PDB file of N, CA, C and O in Angstrom:
ATOM      1  N   MET L 170     -30.210   3.470   9.885  1.00  0.00           N
ATOM      2  CA  MET L 170     -29.494   3.143  11.101  1.00  0.00           C
ATOM      3  C   MET L 170     -28.025   3.478  10.866  1.00  0.00           C
ATOM      4  O   MET L 170     -27.407   2.956   9.954  1.00  0.00           O
ATOM      5  N   TRP L 171     -27.482   4.337  11.647  1.00  0.00           N
ATOM      6  CA  TRP L 171     -26.093   4.776  11.513  1.00  0.00           C
ATOM      7  C   TRP L 171     -25.256   3.966  12.480  1.00  0.00           C
ATOM      8  O   TRP L 171     -25.453   4.046  13.697  1.00  0.00           O
ATOM      9  N   PRO L 172     -24.327   3.118  11.974  1.00  0.00           N
ATOM     10  CA  PRO L 172     -23.581   2.183  12.828  1.00  0.00           C
ATOM     11  C   PRO L 172     -22.965   2.772  14.097  1.00  0.00           C
ATOM     12  O   PRO L 172     -23.101   2.167  15.158  1.00  0.00           O
ATOM     13  N   PRO L 173     -22.305   3.928  14.052  1.00  0.00           N
ATOM     14  CA  PRO L 173     -21.698   4.417  15.287  1.00  0.00           C
ATOM     15  C   PRO L 173     -22.709   4.681  16.406  1.00  0.00           C
ATOM     16  O   PRO L 173     -22.350   4.680  17.576  1.00  0.00           O
ATOM     17  N   ASN L 174     -23.972   4.883  16.064  1.00  0.00           N
ATOM     18  CA  ASN L 174     -24.982   5.100  17.096  1.00  0.00           C
ATOM     19  C   ASN L 174     -25.139   3.895  18.009  1.00  0.00           C
ATOM     20  O   ASN L 174     -25.634   4.023  19.115  1.00  0.00           O
ATOM     21  N   HIS L 175     -24.749   2.720  17.545  1.00  0.00           N
ATOM     22  CA  HIS L 175     -24.953   1.487  18.292  1.00  0.00           C
ATOM     23  C   HIS L 175     -23.648   0.823  18.722  1.00  0.00           C
ATOM     24  O   HIS L 175     -23.678  -0.232  19.352  1.00  0.00           O
ATOM     25  N   ALA L 176     -22.536   1.403  18.396  1.00  0.00           N
ATOM     26  CA  ALA L 176     -21.242   0.803  18.716  1.00  0.00           C
ATOM     27  C   ALA L 176     -21.063   0.607  20.214  1.00  0.00           C
ATOM     28  O   ALA L 176     -20.551  -0.422  20.663  1.00  0.00           O
ATOM     29  N   ALA L 177     -21.490   1.561  21.013  1.00  0.00           N
ATOM     30  CA  ALA L 177     -21.334   1.450  22.468  1.00  0.00           C
ATOM     31  C   ALA L 177     -22.153   0.302  23.034  1.00  0.00           C
ATOM     32  O   ALA L 177     -21.855  -0.201  24.122  1.00  0.00           O
ATOM     33  N   ASP L 178     -23.162  -0.141  22.315  1.00  0.00           N
ATOM     34  CA  ASP L 178     -23.987  -1.270  22.748  1.00  0.00           C
ATOM     35  C   ASP L 178     -23.426  -2.606  22.281  1.00  0.00           C
ATOM     36  O   ASP L 178     -24.031  -3.649  22.495  1.00  0.00           O
ATOM     37  N   GLY L 179     -22.260  -2.570  21.628  1.00  0.00           N
ATOM     38  CA  GLY L 179     -21.645  -3.802  21.129  1.00  0.00           C
ATOM     39  C   GLY L 179     -22.259  -4.294  19.833  1.00  0.00           C
ATOM     40  O   GLY L 179     -22.048  -5.431  19.437  1.00  0.00           O
ATOM     41  N   ILE L 180     -23.025  -3.443  19.176  1.00  0.00           N
ATOM     42  CA  ILE L 180     -23.670  -3.826  17.920  1.00  0.00           C
ATOM     43  C   ILE L 180     -22.850  -3.263  16.764  1.00  0.00           C
ATOM     44  O   ILE L 180     -22.631  -2.060  16.677  1.00  0.00           O
ATOM     45  N   ARG L 181     -22.386  -4.165  15.918  1.00  0.00           N
ATOM     46  CA  ARG L 181     -21.636  -3.752  14.736  1.00  0.00           C
ATOM     47  C   ARG L 181     -22.515  -3.954  13.516  1.00  0.00           C
ATOM     48  O   ARG L 181     -23.160  -4.982  13.379  1.00  0.00           O
ATOM     49  N   ILE L 182     -22.544  -2.981  12.649  1.00  0.00           N
ATOM     50  CA  ILE L 182     -23.345  -3.062  11.438  1.00  0.00           C
ATOM     51  C   ILE L 182     -22.404  -2.876  10.258  1.00  0.00           C
ATOM     52  O   ILE L 182     -21.772  -1.843  10.130  1.00  0.00           O
ATOM     53  N   ASN L 183     -22.315  -3.898   9.439  1.00  0.00           N
ATOM     54  CA  ASN L 183     -21.441  -3.837   8.278  1.00  0.00           C
ATOM     55  C   ASN L 183     -22.165  -4.427   7.079  1.00  0.00           C
ATOM     56  O   ASN L 183     -23.108  -5.211   7.221  1.00  0.00           O
ATOM     57  N   ALA L 184     -21.721  -4.075   5.915  1.00  0.00           N
ATOM     58  CA  ALA L 184     -22.262  -4.612   4.677  1.00  0.00           C
ATOM     59  C   ALA L 184     -21.119  -4.789   3.694  1.00  0.00           C
ATOM     60  O   ALA L 184     -20.116  -4.093   3.765  1.00  0.00           O
ATOM     61  N   VAL L 185     -21.293  -5.734   2.810  1.00  0.00           N
ATOM     62  CA  VAL L 185     -20.317  -5.976   1.753  1.00  0.00           C
ATOM     63  C   VAL L 185     -21.021  -5.696   0.429  1.00  0.00           C
ATOM     64  O   VAL L 185     -22.101  -6.210   0.175  1.00  0.00           O
ATOM     65  N   PHE L 186     -20.414  -4.839  -0.380  1.00  0.00           N
ATOM     66  CA  PHE L 186     -20.980  -4.477  -1.671  1.00  0.00           C
ATOM     67  C   PHE L 186     -19.994  -4.841  -2.768  1.00  0.00           C
ATOM     68  O   PHE L 186     -19.231  -3.997  -3.233  1.00  0.00           O
ATOM     69  N   PRO L 187     -19.984  -6.111  -3.187  1.00  0.00           N
ATOM     70  CA  PRO L 187     -19.014  -6.517  -4.206  1.00  0.00           C
ATOM     71  C   PRO L 187     -19.367  -5.978  -5.586  1.00  0.00           C
ATOM     72  O   PRO L 187     -20.507  -5.616  -5.867  1.00  0.00           O
ATOM     73  N   GLU L 188     -18.356  -5.946  -6.414  1.00  0.00           N
ATOM     74  CA  GLU L 188     -18.567  -5.635  -7.820  1.00  0.00           C
ATOM     75  C   GLU L 188     -19.319  -6.805  -8.448  1.00  0.00           C
ATOM     76  O   GLU L 188     -19.713  -7.747  -7.773  1.00  0.00           O
ATOM     77  N   THR L 189     -19.482  -6.772  -9.730  1.00  0.00           N
ATOM     78  CA  THR L 189     -20.144  -7.854 -10.443  1.00  0.00           C
ATOM     79  C   THR L 189     -19.323  -9.135 -10.298  1.00  0.00           C
ATOM     80  O   THR L 189     -18.105  -9.121 -10.452  1.00  0.00           O
ATOM     81  N   LEU L 190     -20.021 -10.219  -9.994  1.00  0.00           N
ATOM     82  CA  LEU L 190     -19.349 -11.497  -9.762  1.00  0.00           C
ATOM     83  C   LEU L 190     -19.455 -12.417 -10.975  1.00  0.00           C
ATOM     84  O   LEU L 190     -20.394 -12.329 -11.761  1.00  0.00           O
ATOM     85  N   HIS L 191     -18.491 -13.305 -11.069  1.00  0.00           N
ATOM     86  CA  HIS L 191     -18.502 -14.349 -12.098  1.00  0.00           C
ATOM     87  C   HIS L 191     -19.550 -15.374 -11.659  1.00  0.00           C
ATOM     88  O   HIS L 191     -19.362 -16.094 -10.696  1.00  0.00           O
ATOM     89  N   THR L 192     -20.663 -15.382 -12.360  1.00  0.00           N
ATOM     90  CA  THR L 192     -21.777 -16.269 -12.015  1.00  0.00           C
ATOM     91  C   THR L 192     -21.984 -17.316 -13.098  1.00  0.00           C
ATOM     92  O   THR L 192     -21.384 -17.234 -14.184  1.00  0.00           O
ATOM     93  N   ASP L 193     -22.860 -18.268 -12.824  1.00  0.00           N
ATOM     94  CA  ASP L 193     -23.189 -19.273 -13.831  1.00  0.00           C
ATOM     95  C   ASP L 193     -23.774 -18.615 -15.083  1.00  0.00           C
ATOM     96  O   ASP L 193     -23.491 -19.027 -16.199  1.00  0.00           O
ATOM     97  N   GLY L 194     -24.587 -17.579 -14.863  1.00  0.00           N
ATOM     98  CA  GLY L 194     -25.177 -16.881 -16.007  1.00  0.00           C
ATOM     99  C   GLY L 194     -24.126 -16.239 -16.892  1.00  0.00           C
ATOM    100  O   GLY L 194     -24.194 -16.325 -18.126  1.00  0.00           O
ATOM    101  N   LEU L 195     -23.140 -15.592 -16.284  1.00  0.00           N
ATOM    102  CA  LEU L 195     -22.065 -15.001 -17.079  1.00  0.00           C
ATOM    103  C   LEU L 195     -21.190 -16.078 -17.703  1.00  0.00           C
ATOM    104  O   LEU L 195     -20.647 -15.879 -18.796  1.00  0.00           O
ATOM    105  N   GLU L 196     -21.052 -17.205 -17.043  1.00  0.00           N
ATOM    106  CA  GLU L 196     -20.289 -18.312 -17.623  1.00  0.00           C
ATOM    107  C   GLU L 196     -20.964 -18.785 -18.905  1.00  0.00           C
ATOM    108  O   GLU L 196     -20.313 -18.983 -19.925  1.00  0.00           O
ATOM    109  N   ARG L 197     -22.288 -18.931 -18.846  1.00  0.00           N
ATOM    110  CA  ARG L 197     -23.031 -19.371 -20.033  1.00  0.00           C
ATOM    111  C   ARG L 197     -23.007 -18.314 -21.135  1.00  0.00           C
ATOM    112  O   ARG L 197     -23.106 -18.640 -22.309  1.00  0.00           O
ATOM    113  N   ALA L 198     -22.892 -17.053 -20.765  1.00  0.00           N
ATOM    114  CA  ALA L 198     -22.891 -15.975 -21.767  1.00  0.00           C
ATOM    115  C   ALA L 198     -21.639 -15.995 -22.635  1.00  0.00           C
ATOM    116  O   ALA L 198     -21.633 -15.442 -23.729  1.00  0.00           O
ATOM    117  N   GLY L 199     -20.577 -16.602 -22.120  1.00  0.00           N
ATOM    118  CA  GLY L 199     -19.363 -16.733 -22.920  1.00  0.00           C
ATOM    119  C   GLY L 199     -18.263 -15.766 -22.533  1.00  0.00           C
ATOM    120  O   GLY L 199     -18.474 -14.780 -21.818  1.00  0.00           O
ATOM    121  N   ALA L 200     -17.087 -16.067 -23.026  1.00  0.00           N
ATOM    122  CA  ALA L 200     -15.882 -15.309 -22.675  1.00  0.00           C
ATOM    123  C   ALA L 200     -15.972 -13.849 -23.117  1.00  0.00           C
ATOM    124  O   ALA L 200     -15.543 -12.950 -22.393  1.00  0.00           O
ATOM    125  N   GLN L 201     -16.529 -13.602 -24.287  1.00  0.00           N
ATOM    126  CA  GLN L 201     -16.608 -12.224 -24.786  1.00  0.00           C
ATOM    127  C   GLN L 201     -17.538 -11.389 -23.898  1.00  0.00           C
ATOM    128  O   GLN L 201     -17.230 -10.242 -23.573  1.00  0.00           O
ATOM    129  N   ALA L 202     -18.657 -11.966 -23.503  1.00  0.00           N
ATOM    130  CA  ALA L 202     -19.591 -11.246 -22.631  1.00  0.00           C
ATOM    131  C   ALA L 202     -18.938 -10.936 -21.280  1.00  0.00           C
ATOM    132  O   ALA L 202     -19.081  -9.834 -20.751  1.00  0.00           O
ATOM    133  N   ARG L 203     -18.195 -11.899 -20.739  1.00  0.00           N
ATOM    134  CA  ARG L 203     -17.502 -11.664 -19.467  1.00  0.00           C
ATOM    135  C   ARG L 203     -16.463 -10.564 -19.615  1.00  0.00           C
ATOM    136  O   ARG L 203     -16.335  -9.686 -18.761  1.00  0.00           O
ATOM    137  N   ALA L 204     -15.730 -10.584 -20.709  1.00  0.00           N
ATOM    138  CA  ALA L 204     -14.724  -9.549 -20.944  1.00  0.00           C
ATOM    139  C   ALA L 204     -15.375  -8.184 -21.112  1.00  0.00           C
ATOM    140  O   ALA L 204     -14.869  -7.178 -20.595  1.00  0.00           O
ATOM    141  N   ASP L 205     -16.510  -8.143 -21.791  1.00  0.00           N
ATOM    142  CA  ASP L 205     -17.213  -6.872 -21.984  1.00  0.00           C
ATOM    143  C   ASP L 205     -17.683  -6.305 -20.641  1.00  0.00           C
ATOM    144  O   ASP L 205     -17.547  -5.109 -20.391  1.00  0.00           O
ATOM    145  N   VAL L 206     -18.226  -7.150 -19.780  1.00  0.00           N
ATOM    146  CA  VAL L 206     -18.675  -6.699 -18.466  1.00  0.00           C
ATOM    147  C   VAL L 206     -17.484  -6.248 -17.634  1.00  0.00           C
ATOM    148  O   VAL L 206     -17.506  -5.187 -17.004  1.00  0.00           O
ATOM    149  N   ALA L 207     -16.424  -7.031 -17.646  1.00  0.00           N
ATOM    150  CA  ALA L 207     -15.243  -6.712 -16.838  1.00  0.00           C
ATOM    151  C   ALA L 207     -14.662  -5.349 -17.211  1.00  0.00           C
ATOM    152  O   ALA L 207     -14.210  -4.608 -16.346  1.00  0.00           O
ATOM    153  N   ARG L 208     -14.692  -5.006 -18.472  1.00  0.00           N
ATOM    154  CA  ARG L 208     -14.155  -3.709 -18.914  1.00  0.00           C
ATOM    155  C   ARG L 208     -14.912  -2.533 -18.315  1.00  0.00           C
ATOM    156  O   ARG L 208     -14.390  -1.437 -18.231  1.00  0.00           O
ATOM    157  N   THR L 209     -16.154  -2.748 -17.885  1.00  0.00           N
ATOM    158  CA  THR L 209     -16.948  -1.653 -17.316  1.00  0.00           C
ATOM    159  C   THR L 209     -16.711  -1.470 -15.818  1.00  0.00           C
ATOM    160  O   THR L 209     -17.233  -0.519 -15.237  1.00  0.00           O
ATOM    161  N   LEU L 210     -15.955  -2.362 -15.205  1.00  0.00           N
ATOM    162  CA  LEU L 210     -15.762  -2.342 -13.752  1.00  0.00           C
ATOM    163  C   LEU L 210     -14.470  -1.615 -13.374  1.00  0.00           C
ATOM    164  O   LEU L 210     -13.491  -1.675 -14.118  1.00  0.00           O
ATOM    165  N   PRO L 211     -14.449  -0.963 -12.219  1.00  0.00           N
ATOM    166  CA  PRO L 211     -13.236  -0.248 -11.796  1.00  0.00           C
ATOM    167  C   PRO L 211     -11.993  -1.131 -11.730  1.00  0.00           C
ATOM    168  O   PRO L 211     -10.906  -0.696 -12.096  1.00  0.00           O
ATOM    169  N   LEU L 212     -12.140  -2.371 -11.272  1.00  0.00           N
ATOM    170  CA  LEU L 212     -10.982  -3.268 -11.187  1.00  0.00           C
ATOM    171  C   LEU L 212     -10.722  -4.005 -12.499  1.00  0.00           C
ATOM    172  O   LEU L 212      -9.754  -4.744 -12.617  1.00  0.00           O
ATOM    173  N   ARG L 213     -11.606  -3.810 -13.462  1.00  0.00           N
ATOM    174  CA  ARG L 213     -11.481  -4.423 -14.791  1.00  0.00           C
ATOM    175  C   ARG L 213     -11.458  -5.951 -14.746  1.00  0.00           C
ATOM    176  O   ARG L 213     -10.856  -6.613 -15.584  1.00  0.00           O
ATOM    177  N   ARG L 214     -12.125  -6.504 -13.747  1.00  0.00           N
ATOM    178  CA  ARG L 214     -12.249  -7.962 -13.666  1.00  0.00           C
ATOM    179  C   ARG L 214     -13.492  -8.323 -12.883  1.00  0.00           C
ATOM    180  O   ARG L 214     -13.986  -7.535 -12.072  1.00  0.00           O
ATOM    181  N   LEU L 215     -14.013  -9.518 -13.133  1.00  0.00           N
ATOM    182  CA  LEU L 215     -15.151 -10.020 -12.379  1.00  0.00           C
ATOM    183  C   LEU L 215     -14.659 -10.555 -11.042  1.00  0.00           C
ATOM    184  O   LEU L 215     -13.593 -11.168 -10.962  1.00  0.00           O
ATOM    185  N   GLY L 216     -15.432 -10.321 -10.012  1.00  0.00           N
ATOM    186  CA  GLY L 216     -15.099 -10.887  -8.713  1.00  0.00           C
ATOM    187  C   GLY L 216     -15.501 -12.349  -8.659  1.00  0.00           C
ATOM    188  O   GLY L 216     -16.316 -12.827  -9.465  1.00  0.00           O
ATOM    189  N   GLN L 217     -14.930 -13.055  -7.729  1.00  0.00           N
ATOM    190  CA  GLN L 217     -15.264 -14.454  -7.519  1.00  0.00           C
ATOM    191  C   GLN L 217     -16.080 -14.584  -6.231  1.00  0.00           C
ATOM    192  O   GLN L 217     -15.777 -13.912  -5.233  1.00  0.00           O
ATOM    193  N   PRO L 218     -17.116 -15.429  -6.218  1.00  0.00           N
ATOM    194  CA  PRO L 218     -17.906 -15.593  -5.003  1.00  0.00           C
ATOM    195  C   PRO L 218     -17.054 -15.929  -3.776  1.00  0.00           C
ATOM    196  O   PRO L 218     -17.324 -15.435  -2.677  1.00  0.00           O
ATOM    197  N   ALA L 219     -16.013 -16.712  -3.953  1.00  0.00           N
ATOM    198  CA  ALA L 219     -15.147 -17.071  -2.826  1.00  0.00           C
ATOM    199  C   ALA L 219     -14.435 -15.851  -2.240  1.00  0.00           C
ATOM    200  O   ALA L 219     -14.184 -15.792  -1.031  1.00  0.00           O
ATOM    201  N   GLU L 220     -14.129 -14.858  -3.077  1.00  0.00           N
ATOM    202  CA  GLU L 220     -13.495 -13.632  -2.582  1.00  0.00           C
ATOM    203  C   GLU L 220     -14.443 -12.884  -1.650  1.00  0.00           C
ATOM    204  O   GLU L 220     -14.043 -12.354  -0.615  1.00  0.00           O
ATOM    205  N   VAL L 221     -15.706 -12.832  -2.027  1.00  0.00           N
ATOM    206  CA  VAL L 221     -16.707 -12.160  -1.199  1.00  0.00           C
ATOM    207  C   VAL L 221     -16.896 -12.929   0.115  1.00  0.00           C
ATOM    208  O   VAL L 221     -16.954 -12.331   1.188  1.00  0.00           O
ATOM    209  N   ALA L 222     -16.961 -14.238   0.014  1.00  0.00           N
ATOM    210  CA  ALA L 222     -17.116 -15.054   1.224  1.00  0.00           C
ATOM    211  C   ALA L 222     -15.963 -14.831   2.183  1.00  0.00           C
ATOM    212  O   ALA L 222     -16.173 -14.687   3.400  1.00  0.00           O
ATOM    213  N   ARG L 223     -14.732 -14.778   1.673  1.00  0.00           N
ATOM    214  CA  ARG L 223     -13.577 -14.536   2.545  1.00  0.00           C
ATOM    215  C   ARG L 223     -13.655 -13.169   3.209  1.00  0.00           C
ATOM    216  O   ARG L 223     -13.330 -13.019   4.384  1.00  0.00           O
ATOM    217  N   ALA L 224     -14.108 -12.152   2.479  1.00  0.00           N
ATOM    218  CA  ALA L 224     -14.234 -10.809   3.062  1.00  0.00           C
ATOM    219  C   ALA L 224     -15.254 -10.791   4.182  1.00  0.00           C
ATOM    220  O   ALA L 224     -15.049 -10.173   5.231  1.00  0.00           O
ATOM    221  N   ILE L 225     -16.371 -11.481   3.977  1.00  0.00           N
ATOM    222  CA  ILE L 225     -17.403 -11.535   5.013  1.00  0.00           C
ATOM    223  C   ILE L 225     -16.897 -12.286   6.234  1.00  0.00           C
ATOM    224  O   ILE L 225     -17.061 -11.825   7.373  1.00  0.00           O
ATOM    225  N   LEU L 226     -16.279 -13.427   6.019  1.00  0.00           N
ATOM    226  CA  LEU L 226     -15.744 -14.200   7.149  1.00  0.00           C
ATOM    227  C   LEU L 226     -14.707 -13.390   7.910  1.00  0.00           C
ATOM    228  O   LEU L 226     -14.707 -13.365   9.144  1.00  0.00           O
ATOM    229  N   TRP L 227     -13.832 -12.720   7.187  1.00  0.00           N
ATOM    230  CA  TRP L 227     -12.802 -11.906   7.849  1.00  0.00           C
ATOM    231  C   TRP L 227     -13.452 -10.829   8.706  1.00  0.00           C
ATOM    232  O   TRP L 227     -13.081 -10.630   9.854  1.00  0.00           O
ATOM    233  N   SER L 228     -14.443 -10.140   8.158  1.00  0.00           N
ATOM    234  CA  SER L 228     -15.027  -9.010   8.877  1.00  0.00           C
ATOM    235  C   SER L 228     -15.807  -9.431  10.105  1.00  0.00           C
ATOM    236  O   SER L 228     -16.039  -8.622  11.001  1.00  0.00           O
ATOM    237  N   HIS L 229     -16.199 -10.688  10.179  1.00  0.00           N
ATOM    238  CA  HIS L 229     -16.999 -11.142  11.317  1.00  0.00           C
ATOM    239  C   HIS L 229     -16.217 -11.916  12.359  1.00  0.00           C
ATOM    240  O   HIS L 229     -16.628 -11.958  13.514  1.00  0.00           O
ATOM    241  N   TRP L 230     -15.108 -12.533  11.966  1.00  0.00           N
ATOM    242  CA  TRP L 230     -14.452 -13.421  12.920  1.00  0.00           C
ATOM    243  C   TRP L 230     -13.004 -13.084  13.249  1.00  0.00           C
ATOM    244  O   TRP L 230     -12.437 -13.698  14.132  1.00  0.00           O
ATOM    245  N   GLN L 231     -12.412 -12.148  12.587  1.00  0.00           N
ATOM    246  CA  GLN L 231     -11.021 -11.813  12.901  1.00  0.00           C
ATOM    247  C   GLN L 231     -10.979 -10.767  14.014  1.00  0.00           C
ATOM    248  O   GLN L 231     -11.656  -9.752  13.932  1.00  0.00           O
ATOM    249  N   PRO L 232     -10.196 -11.004  15.056  1.00  0.00           N
ATOM    250  CA  PRO L 232     -10.103 -10.009  16.132  1.00  0.00           C
ATOM    251  C   PRO L 232      -9.710  -8.622  15.630  1.00  0.00           C
ATOM    252  O   PRO L 232     -10.189  -7.617  16.152  1.00  0.00           O
ATOM    253  N   VAL L 233      -8.880  -8.555  14.614  1.00  0.00           N
ATOM    254  CA  VAL L 233      -8.444  -7.259  14.091  1.00  0.00           C
ATOM    255  C   VAL L 233      -9.622  -6.496  13.473  1.00  0.00           C
ATOM    256  O   VAL L 233      -9.578  -5.278  13.354  1.00  0.00           O
ATOM    257  N   ALA L 234     -10.694  -7.190  13.112  1.00  0.00           N
ATOM    258  CA  ALA L 234     -11.846  -6.535  12.483  1.00  0.00           C
ATOM    259  C   ALA L 234     -12.856  -6.027  13.500  1.00  0.00           C
ATOM    260  O   ALA L 234     -13.801  -5.345  13.141  1.00  0.00           O
ATOM    261  N   ARG L 235     -12.677  -6.321  14.757  1.00  0.00           N
ATOM    262  CA  ARG L 235     -13.662  -5.914  15.763  1.00  0.00           C
ATOM    263  C   ARG L 235     -13.931  -4.412  15.800  1.00  0.00           C
ATOM    264  O   ARG L 235     -15.048  -4.005  16.097  1.00  0.00           O
ATOM    265  N   PRO L 236     -12.944  -3.553  15.515  1.00  0.00           N
ATOM    266  CA  PRO L 236     -13.256  -2.122  15.523  1.00  0.00           C
ATOM    267  C   PRO L 236     -14.097  -1.644  14.345  1.00  0.00           C
ATOM    268  O   PRO L 236     -14.562  -0.511  14.341  1.00  0.00           O
ATOM    269  N   LEU L 237     -14.296  -2.489  13.332  1.00  0.00           N
ATOM    270  CA  LEU L 237     -15.056  -2.071  12.170  1.00  0.00           C
ATOM    271  C   LEU L 237     -16.526  -1.949  12.526  1.00  0.00           C
ATOM    272  O   LEU L 237     -17.126  -2.892  13.040  1.00  0.00           O
ATOM    273  N   ILE L 238     -17.111  -0.800  12.257  1.00  0.00           N
ATOM    274  CA  ILE L 238     -18.511  -0.600  12.600  1.00  0.00           C
ATOM    275  C   ILE L 238     -19.345  -0.107  11.434  1.00  0.00           C
ATOM    276  O   ILE L 238     -20.455   0.322  11.598  1.00  0.00           O
ATOM    277  N   GLY L 239     -18.819  -0.159  10.260  1.00  0.00           N
ATOM    278  CA  GLY L 239     -19.590   0.270   9.100  1.00  0.00           C
ATOM    279  C   GLY L 239     -19.250   1.693   8.689  1.00  0.00           C
ATOM    280  O   GLY L 239     -18.491   2.390   9.326  1.00  0.00           O
ATOM    281  N   HIS L 240     -19.850   2.113   7.620  1.00  0.00           N
ATOM    282  CA  HIS L 240     -19.562   3.414   7.038  1.00  0.00           C
ATOM    283  C   HIS L 240     -20.854   3.991   6.492  1.00  0.00           C
ATOM    284  O   HIS L 240     -21.685   3.268   5.959  1.00  0.00           O
ATOM    285  N   ARG L 241     -20.998   5.253   6.615  1.00  0.00           N
ATOM    286  CA  ARG L 241     -22.211   5.922   6.138  1.00  0.00           C
ATOM    287  C   ARG L 241     -22.192   6.053   4.633  1.00  0.00           C
ATOM    288  O   ARG L 241     -21.273   6.364   3.991  1.00  0.00           O
TER     289      ARG L 241
END
């Protein structure tokens, strides 16, 4: 489904693809494991679940985000 095909119908299709997040499993793995994973990521850090939640909320409820219709 290509988002612009449905934009005229008022249907917005978006997705969030976060990097690796700081999870309970990575917390249990220890600081060295987290640092090793972070070094493999483009931003060189683990994302936080709250950061992803804020991005999703912003994309769905902010008037400035209404023109966003996704990307192929």
